[in-house]
Backbone as a printed PyTorch tensor [residue, N CA C, xyz], in Angstrom:
tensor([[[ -5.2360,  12.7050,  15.9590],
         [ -5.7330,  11.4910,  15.3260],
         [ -5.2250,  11.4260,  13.8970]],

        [[ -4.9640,   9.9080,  13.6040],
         [ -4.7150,  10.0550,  12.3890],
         [ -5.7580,   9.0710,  11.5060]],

        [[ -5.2990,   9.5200,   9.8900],
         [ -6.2770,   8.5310,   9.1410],
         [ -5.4370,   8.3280,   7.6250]],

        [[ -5.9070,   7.0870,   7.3740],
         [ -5.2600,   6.5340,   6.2910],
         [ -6.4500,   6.2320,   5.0450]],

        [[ -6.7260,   7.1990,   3.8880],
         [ -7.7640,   6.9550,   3.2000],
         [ -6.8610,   6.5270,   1.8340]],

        [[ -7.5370,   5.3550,   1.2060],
         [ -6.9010,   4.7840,   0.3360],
         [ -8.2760,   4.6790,  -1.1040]],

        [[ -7.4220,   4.6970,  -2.2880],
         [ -8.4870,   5.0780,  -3.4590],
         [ -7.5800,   4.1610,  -4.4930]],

        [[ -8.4600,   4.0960,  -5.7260],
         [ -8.0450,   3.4280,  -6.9630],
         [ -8.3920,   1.9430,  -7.2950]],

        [[ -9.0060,   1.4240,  -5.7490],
         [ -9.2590,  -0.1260,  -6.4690],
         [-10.5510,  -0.2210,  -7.6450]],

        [[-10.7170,  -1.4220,  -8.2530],
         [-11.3560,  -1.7390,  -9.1630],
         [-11.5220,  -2.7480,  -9.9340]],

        [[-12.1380,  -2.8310, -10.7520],
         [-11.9810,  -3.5890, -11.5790],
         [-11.3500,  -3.8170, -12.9280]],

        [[-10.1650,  -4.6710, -13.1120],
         [ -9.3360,  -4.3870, -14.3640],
         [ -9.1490,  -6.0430, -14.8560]],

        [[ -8.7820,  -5.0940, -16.3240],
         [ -8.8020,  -6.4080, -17.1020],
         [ -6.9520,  -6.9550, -17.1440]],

        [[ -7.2330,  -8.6170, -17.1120],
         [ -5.4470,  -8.6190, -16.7950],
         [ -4.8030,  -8.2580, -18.1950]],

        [[ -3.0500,  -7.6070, -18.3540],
         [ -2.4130,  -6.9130, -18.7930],
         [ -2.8060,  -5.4950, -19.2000]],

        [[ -4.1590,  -5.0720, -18.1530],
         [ -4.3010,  -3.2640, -18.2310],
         [ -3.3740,  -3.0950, -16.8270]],

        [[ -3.4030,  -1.8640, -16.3870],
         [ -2.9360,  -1.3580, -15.2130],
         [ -4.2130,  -0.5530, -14.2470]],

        [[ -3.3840,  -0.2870, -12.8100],
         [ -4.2970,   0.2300, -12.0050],
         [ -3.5490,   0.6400, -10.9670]],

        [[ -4.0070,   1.8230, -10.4420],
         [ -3.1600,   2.5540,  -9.4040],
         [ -3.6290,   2.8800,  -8.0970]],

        [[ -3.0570,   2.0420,  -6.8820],
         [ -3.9720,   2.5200,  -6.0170],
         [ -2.9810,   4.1640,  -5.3500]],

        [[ -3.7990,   4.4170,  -4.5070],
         [ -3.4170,   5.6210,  -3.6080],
         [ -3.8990,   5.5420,  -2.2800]],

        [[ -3.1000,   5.9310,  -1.5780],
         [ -3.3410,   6.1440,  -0.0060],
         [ -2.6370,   7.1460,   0.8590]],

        [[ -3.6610,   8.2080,   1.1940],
         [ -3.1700,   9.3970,   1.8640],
         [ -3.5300,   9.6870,   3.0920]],

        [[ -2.7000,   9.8030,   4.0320],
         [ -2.5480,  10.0370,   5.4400],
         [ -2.6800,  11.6460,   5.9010]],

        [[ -3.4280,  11.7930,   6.7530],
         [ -3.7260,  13.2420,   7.0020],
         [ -4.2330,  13.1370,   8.6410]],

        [[ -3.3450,  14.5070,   9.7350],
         [ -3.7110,  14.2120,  10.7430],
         [ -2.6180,  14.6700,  11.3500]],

        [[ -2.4570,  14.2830,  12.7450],
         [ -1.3330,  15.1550,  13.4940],
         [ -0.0470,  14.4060,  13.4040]],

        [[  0.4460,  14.6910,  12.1640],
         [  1.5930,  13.6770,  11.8940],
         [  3.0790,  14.3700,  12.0640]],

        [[  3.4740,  13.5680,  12.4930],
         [  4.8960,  14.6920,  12.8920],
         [  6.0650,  13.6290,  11.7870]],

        [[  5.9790,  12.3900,  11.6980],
         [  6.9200,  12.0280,  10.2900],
         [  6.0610,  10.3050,   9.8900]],

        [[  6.5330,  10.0520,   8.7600],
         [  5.8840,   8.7760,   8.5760],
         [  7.5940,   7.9970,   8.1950]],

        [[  7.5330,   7.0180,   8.4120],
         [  8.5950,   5.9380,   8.0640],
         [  7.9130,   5.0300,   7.1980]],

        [[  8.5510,   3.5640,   7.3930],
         [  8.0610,   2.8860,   6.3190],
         [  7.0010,   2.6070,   5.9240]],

        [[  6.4880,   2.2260,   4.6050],
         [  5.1060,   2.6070,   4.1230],
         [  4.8510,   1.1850,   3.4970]],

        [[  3.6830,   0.6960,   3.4250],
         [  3.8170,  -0.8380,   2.4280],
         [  2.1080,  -0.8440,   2.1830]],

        [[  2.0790,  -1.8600,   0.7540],
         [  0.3950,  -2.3760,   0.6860],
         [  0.8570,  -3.7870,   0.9520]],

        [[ -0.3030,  -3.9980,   1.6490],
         [ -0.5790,  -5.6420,   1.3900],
         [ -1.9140,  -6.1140,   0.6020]],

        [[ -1.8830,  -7.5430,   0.9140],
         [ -3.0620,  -7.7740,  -0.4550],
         [ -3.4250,  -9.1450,   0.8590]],

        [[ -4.8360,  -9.2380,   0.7780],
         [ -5.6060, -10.4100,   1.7600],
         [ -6.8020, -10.5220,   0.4580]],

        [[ -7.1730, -11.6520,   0.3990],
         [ -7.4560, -13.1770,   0.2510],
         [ -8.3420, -14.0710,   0.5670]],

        [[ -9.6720, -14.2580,   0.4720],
         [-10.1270, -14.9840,   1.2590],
         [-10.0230, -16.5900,   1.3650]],

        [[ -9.7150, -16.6880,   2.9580],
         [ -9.2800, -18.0860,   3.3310],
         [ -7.2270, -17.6620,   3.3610]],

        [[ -7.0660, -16.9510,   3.3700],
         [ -5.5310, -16.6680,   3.2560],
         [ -4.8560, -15.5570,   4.1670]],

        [[ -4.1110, -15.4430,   5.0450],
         [ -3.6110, -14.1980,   5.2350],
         [ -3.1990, -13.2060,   5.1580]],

        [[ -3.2240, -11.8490,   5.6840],
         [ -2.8220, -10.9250,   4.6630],
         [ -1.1450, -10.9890,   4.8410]],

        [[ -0.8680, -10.5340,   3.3280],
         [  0.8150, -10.9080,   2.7980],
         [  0.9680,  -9.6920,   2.0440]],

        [[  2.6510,  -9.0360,   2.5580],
         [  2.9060,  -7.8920,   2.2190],
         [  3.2700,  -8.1200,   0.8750]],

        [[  2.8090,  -7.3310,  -0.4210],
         [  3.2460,  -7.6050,  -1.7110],
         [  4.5940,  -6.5490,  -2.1040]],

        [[  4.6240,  -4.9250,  -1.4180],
         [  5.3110,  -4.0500,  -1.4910],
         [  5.8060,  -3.3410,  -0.3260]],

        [[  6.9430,  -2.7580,  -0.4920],
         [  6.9850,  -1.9800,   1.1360],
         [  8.5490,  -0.6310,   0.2540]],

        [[  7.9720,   0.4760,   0.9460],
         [  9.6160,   1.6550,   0.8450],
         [  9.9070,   2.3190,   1.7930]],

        [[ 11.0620,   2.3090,   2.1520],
         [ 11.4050,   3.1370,   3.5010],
         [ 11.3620,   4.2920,   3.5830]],

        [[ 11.8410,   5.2680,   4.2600],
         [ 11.9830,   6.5710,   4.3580],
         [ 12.7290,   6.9380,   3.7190]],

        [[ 13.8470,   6.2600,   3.3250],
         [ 14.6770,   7.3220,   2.1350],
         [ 14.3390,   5.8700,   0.9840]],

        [[ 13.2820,   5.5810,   0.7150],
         [ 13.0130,   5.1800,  -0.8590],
         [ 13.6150,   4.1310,  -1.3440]],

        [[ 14.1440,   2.9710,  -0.4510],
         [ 14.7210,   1.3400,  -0.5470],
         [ 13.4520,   1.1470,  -0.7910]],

        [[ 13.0070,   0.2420,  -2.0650],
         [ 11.8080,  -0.8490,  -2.0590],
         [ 12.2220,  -1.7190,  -2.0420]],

        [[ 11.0190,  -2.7750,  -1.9960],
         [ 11.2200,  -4.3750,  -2.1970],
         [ 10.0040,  -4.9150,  -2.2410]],

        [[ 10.1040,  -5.9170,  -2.9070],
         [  8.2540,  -6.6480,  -3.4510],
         [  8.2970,  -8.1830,  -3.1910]],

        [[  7.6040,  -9.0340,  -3.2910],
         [  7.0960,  -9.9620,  -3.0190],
         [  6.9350, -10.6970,  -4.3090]],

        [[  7.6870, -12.0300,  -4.3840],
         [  8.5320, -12.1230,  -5.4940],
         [  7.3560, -12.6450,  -6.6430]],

        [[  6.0470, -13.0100,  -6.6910],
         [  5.0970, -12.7640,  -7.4990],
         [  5.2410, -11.4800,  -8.0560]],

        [[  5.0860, -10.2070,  -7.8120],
         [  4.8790,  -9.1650,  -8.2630],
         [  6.2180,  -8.1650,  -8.1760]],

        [[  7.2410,  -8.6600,  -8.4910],
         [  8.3160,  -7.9480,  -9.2430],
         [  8.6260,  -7.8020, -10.2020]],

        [[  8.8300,  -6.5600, -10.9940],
         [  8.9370,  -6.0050, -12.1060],
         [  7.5410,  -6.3550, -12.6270]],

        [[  6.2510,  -6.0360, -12.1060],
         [  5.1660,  -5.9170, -12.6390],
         [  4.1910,  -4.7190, -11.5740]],

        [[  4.7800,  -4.8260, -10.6270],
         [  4.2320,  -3.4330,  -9.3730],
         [  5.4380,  -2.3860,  -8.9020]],

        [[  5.2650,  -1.4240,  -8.4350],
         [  5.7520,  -0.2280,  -8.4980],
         [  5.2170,   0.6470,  -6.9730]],

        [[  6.0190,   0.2950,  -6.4490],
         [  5.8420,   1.4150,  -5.1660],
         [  6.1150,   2.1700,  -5.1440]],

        [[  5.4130,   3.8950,  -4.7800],
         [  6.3230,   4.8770,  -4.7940],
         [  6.0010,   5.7780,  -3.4970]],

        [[  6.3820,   6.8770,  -3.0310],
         [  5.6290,   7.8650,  -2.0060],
         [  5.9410,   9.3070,  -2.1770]],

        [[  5.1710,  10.0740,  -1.7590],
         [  5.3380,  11.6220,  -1.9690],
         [  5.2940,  11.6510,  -0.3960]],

        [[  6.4130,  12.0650,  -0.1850],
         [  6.4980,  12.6250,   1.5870],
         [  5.7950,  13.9430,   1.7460]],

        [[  5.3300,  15.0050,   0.4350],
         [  5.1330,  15.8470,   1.1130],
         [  3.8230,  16.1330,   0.9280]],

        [[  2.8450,  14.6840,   0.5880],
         [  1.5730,  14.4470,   0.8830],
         [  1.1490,  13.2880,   1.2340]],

        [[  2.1100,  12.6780,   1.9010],
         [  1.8920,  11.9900,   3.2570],
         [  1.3110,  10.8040,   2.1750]],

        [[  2.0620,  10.6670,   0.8530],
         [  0.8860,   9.5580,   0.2670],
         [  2.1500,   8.5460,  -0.3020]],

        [[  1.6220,   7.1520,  -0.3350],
         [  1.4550,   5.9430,  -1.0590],
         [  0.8780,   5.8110,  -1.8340]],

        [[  2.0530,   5.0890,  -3.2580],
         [  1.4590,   4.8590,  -4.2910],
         [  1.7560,   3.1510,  -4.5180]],

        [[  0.7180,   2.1840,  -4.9420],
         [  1.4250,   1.1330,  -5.7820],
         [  0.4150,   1.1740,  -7.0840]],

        [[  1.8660,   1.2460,  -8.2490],
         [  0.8810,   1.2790, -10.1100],
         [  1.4930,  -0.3890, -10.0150]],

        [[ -0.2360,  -1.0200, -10.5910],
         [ -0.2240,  -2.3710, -10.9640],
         [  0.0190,  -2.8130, -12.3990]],

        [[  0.6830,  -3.1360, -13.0460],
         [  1.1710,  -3.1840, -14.7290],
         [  0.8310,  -4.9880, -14.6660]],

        [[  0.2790,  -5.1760, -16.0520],
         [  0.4240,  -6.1810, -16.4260],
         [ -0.3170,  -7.1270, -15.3240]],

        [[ -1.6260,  -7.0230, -14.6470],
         [ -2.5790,  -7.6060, -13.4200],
         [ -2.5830,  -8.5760, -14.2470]],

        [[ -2.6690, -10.4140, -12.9590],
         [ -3.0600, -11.4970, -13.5730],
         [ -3.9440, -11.6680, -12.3220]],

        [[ -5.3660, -12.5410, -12.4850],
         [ -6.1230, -13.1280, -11.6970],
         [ -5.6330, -13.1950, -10.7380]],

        [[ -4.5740, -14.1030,  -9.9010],
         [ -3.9710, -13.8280,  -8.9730],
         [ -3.8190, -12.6580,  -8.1230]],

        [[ -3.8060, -11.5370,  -8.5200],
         [ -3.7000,  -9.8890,  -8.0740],
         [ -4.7970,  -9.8550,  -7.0110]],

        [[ -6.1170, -10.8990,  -7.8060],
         [ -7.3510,  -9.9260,  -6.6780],
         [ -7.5170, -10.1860,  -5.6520]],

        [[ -7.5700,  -9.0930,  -4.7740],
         [ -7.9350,  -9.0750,  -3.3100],
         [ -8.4130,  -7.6540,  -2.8300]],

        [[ -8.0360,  -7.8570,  -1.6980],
         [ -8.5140,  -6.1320,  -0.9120],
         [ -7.0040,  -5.9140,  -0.6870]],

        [[ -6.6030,  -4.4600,  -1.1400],
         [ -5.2870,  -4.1200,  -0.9540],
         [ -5.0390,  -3.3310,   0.3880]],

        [[ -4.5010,  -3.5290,   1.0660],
         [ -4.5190,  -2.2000,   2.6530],
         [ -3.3340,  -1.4170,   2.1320]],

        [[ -2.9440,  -0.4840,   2.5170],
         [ -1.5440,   0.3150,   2.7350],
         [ -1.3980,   0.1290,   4.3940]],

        [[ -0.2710,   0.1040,   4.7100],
         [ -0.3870,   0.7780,   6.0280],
         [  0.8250,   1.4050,   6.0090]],

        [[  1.3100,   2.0870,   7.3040],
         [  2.0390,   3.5240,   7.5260],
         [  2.7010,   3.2420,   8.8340]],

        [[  3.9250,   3.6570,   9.2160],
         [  4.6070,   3.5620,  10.5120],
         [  4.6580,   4.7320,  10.9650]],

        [[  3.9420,   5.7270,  11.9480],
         [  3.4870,   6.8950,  11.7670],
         [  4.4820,   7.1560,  12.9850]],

        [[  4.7900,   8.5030,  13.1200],
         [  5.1720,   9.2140,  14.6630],
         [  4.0230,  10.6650,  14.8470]],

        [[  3.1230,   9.9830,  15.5760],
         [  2.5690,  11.6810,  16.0150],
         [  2.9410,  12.7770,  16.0070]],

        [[  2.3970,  13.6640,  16.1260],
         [  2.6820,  14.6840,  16.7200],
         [  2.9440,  14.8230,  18.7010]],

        [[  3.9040,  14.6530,  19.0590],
         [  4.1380,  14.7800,  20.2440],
         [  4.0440,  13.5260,  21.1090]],

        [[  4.6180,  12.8050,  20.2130],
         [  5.0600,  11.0190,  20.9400],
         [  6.4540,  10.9020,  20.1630]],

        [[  6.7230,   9.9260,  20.6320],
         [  8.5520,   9.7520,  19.7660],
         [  8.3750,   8.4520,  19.3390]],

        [[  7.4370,   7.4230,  19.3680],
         [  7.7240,   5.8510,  19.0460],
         [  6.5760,   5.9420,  17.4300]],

        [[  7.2020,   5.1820,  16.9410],
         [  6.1610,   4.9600,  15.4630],
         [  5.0480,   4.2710,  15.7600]],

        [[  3.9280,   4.3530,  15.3920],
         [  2.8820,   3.2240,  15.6040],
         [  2.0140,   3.0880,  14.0250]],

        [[  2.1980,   1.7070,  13.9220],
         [  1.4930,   1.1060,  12.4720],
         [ -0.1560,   1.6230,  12.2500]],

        [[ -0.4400,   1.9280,  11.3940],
         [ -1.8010,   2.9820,  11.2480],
         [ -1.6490,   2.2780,   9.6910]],

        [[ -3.4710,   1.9240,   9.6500],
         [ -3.8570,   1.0530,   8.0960],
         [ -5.1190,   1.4910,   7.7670]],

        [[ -5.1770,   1.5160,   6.5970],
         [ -5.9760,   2.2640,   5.7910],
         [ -7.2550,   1.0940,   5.5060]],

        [[ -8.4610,   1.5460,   4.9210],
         [ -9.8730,   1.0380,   4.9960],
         [ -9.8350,  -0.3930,   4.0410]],

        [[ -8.8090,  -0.6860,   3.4950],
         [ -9.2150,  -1.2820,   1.9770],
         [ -9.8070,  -0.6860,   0.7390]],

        [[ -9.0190,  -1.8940,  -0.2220],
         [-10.1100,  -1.3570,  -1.1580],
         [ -9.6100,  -2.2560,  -2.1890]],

        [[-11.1740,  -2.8400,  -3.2380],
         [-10.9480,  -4.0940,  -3.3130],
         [-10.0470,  -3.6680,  -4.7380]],

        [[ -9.4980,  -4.7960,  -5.5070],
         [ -8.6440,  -5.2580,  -6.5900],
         [ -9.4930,  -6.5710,  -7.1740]],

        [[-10.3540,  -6.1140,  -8.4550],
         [-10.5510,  -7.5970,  -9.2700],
         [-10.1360,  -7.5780, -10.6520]],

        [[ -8.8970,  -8.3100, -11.0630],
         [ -8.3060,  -8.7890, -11.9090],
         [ -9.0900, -10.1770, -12.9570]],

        [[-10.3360,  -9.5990, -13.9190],
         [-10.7040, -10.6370, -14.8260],
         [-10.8730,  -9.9640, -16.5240]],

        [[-11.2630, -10.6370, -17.0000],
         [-11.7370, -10.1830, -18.7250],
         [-13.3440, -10.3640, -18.5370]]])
């Protein structure tokens, strides 16, 4: 089994920063691409960040050159640091993970609990 526990949301004031985290632990035999999204209420959820396995990012053209994806492969973790938050930012952020078990060969998408993001003064 696997699990995706994610930490750092909060409450921030816009142009502070905030970092979420999300760490995967479980019978993981490799993870591939990794991304947060951000949902909305009344809106769908929309990927803001995403990095592959060898470390290509790409963002969601609101939040370029103001968010920062990163990952430590060898703790199974996701990072996005939020710089410079505007109102817009808040939501519930997910990570999710393209996982390969331990002892399956196909990836399967595995998402973490939330956790909220409020961007005010």
């Amino acid at each position: 089994q696997v699990q995706l526990v994610e930490s750092g949301g909060g409450l921030v004031q816009p142009g502070g920063s905030l970092r979420l985290s999300c760490a995967a632990s479980g019978s993981i035999a490799s993870i591939l691409d990794m991304g947060w999204y951000r949902q909305t209420p009344g809106k769908q959820r929309e990927l803001v960040a995403s990095i592959t396995s060898l470390g290509f990012t790409s963002y969601e053209a609101s939040v370029k050159g103001r968010f920062a994806i990163s990952r430590d492969n060898a703790k199974n973790t996701v990072y996005l640091q939020i710089n410079t938050p505007q109102p817009g930012d808040t939501g519930v952020y997910y990570c999710k993970m393209g996982i390969i078990v331990i002892g399956t060969f196909r990836p399967a998408d595995r998402w973490g609990q939330g956790t909220q993001v409020t961007v005010s003064s």
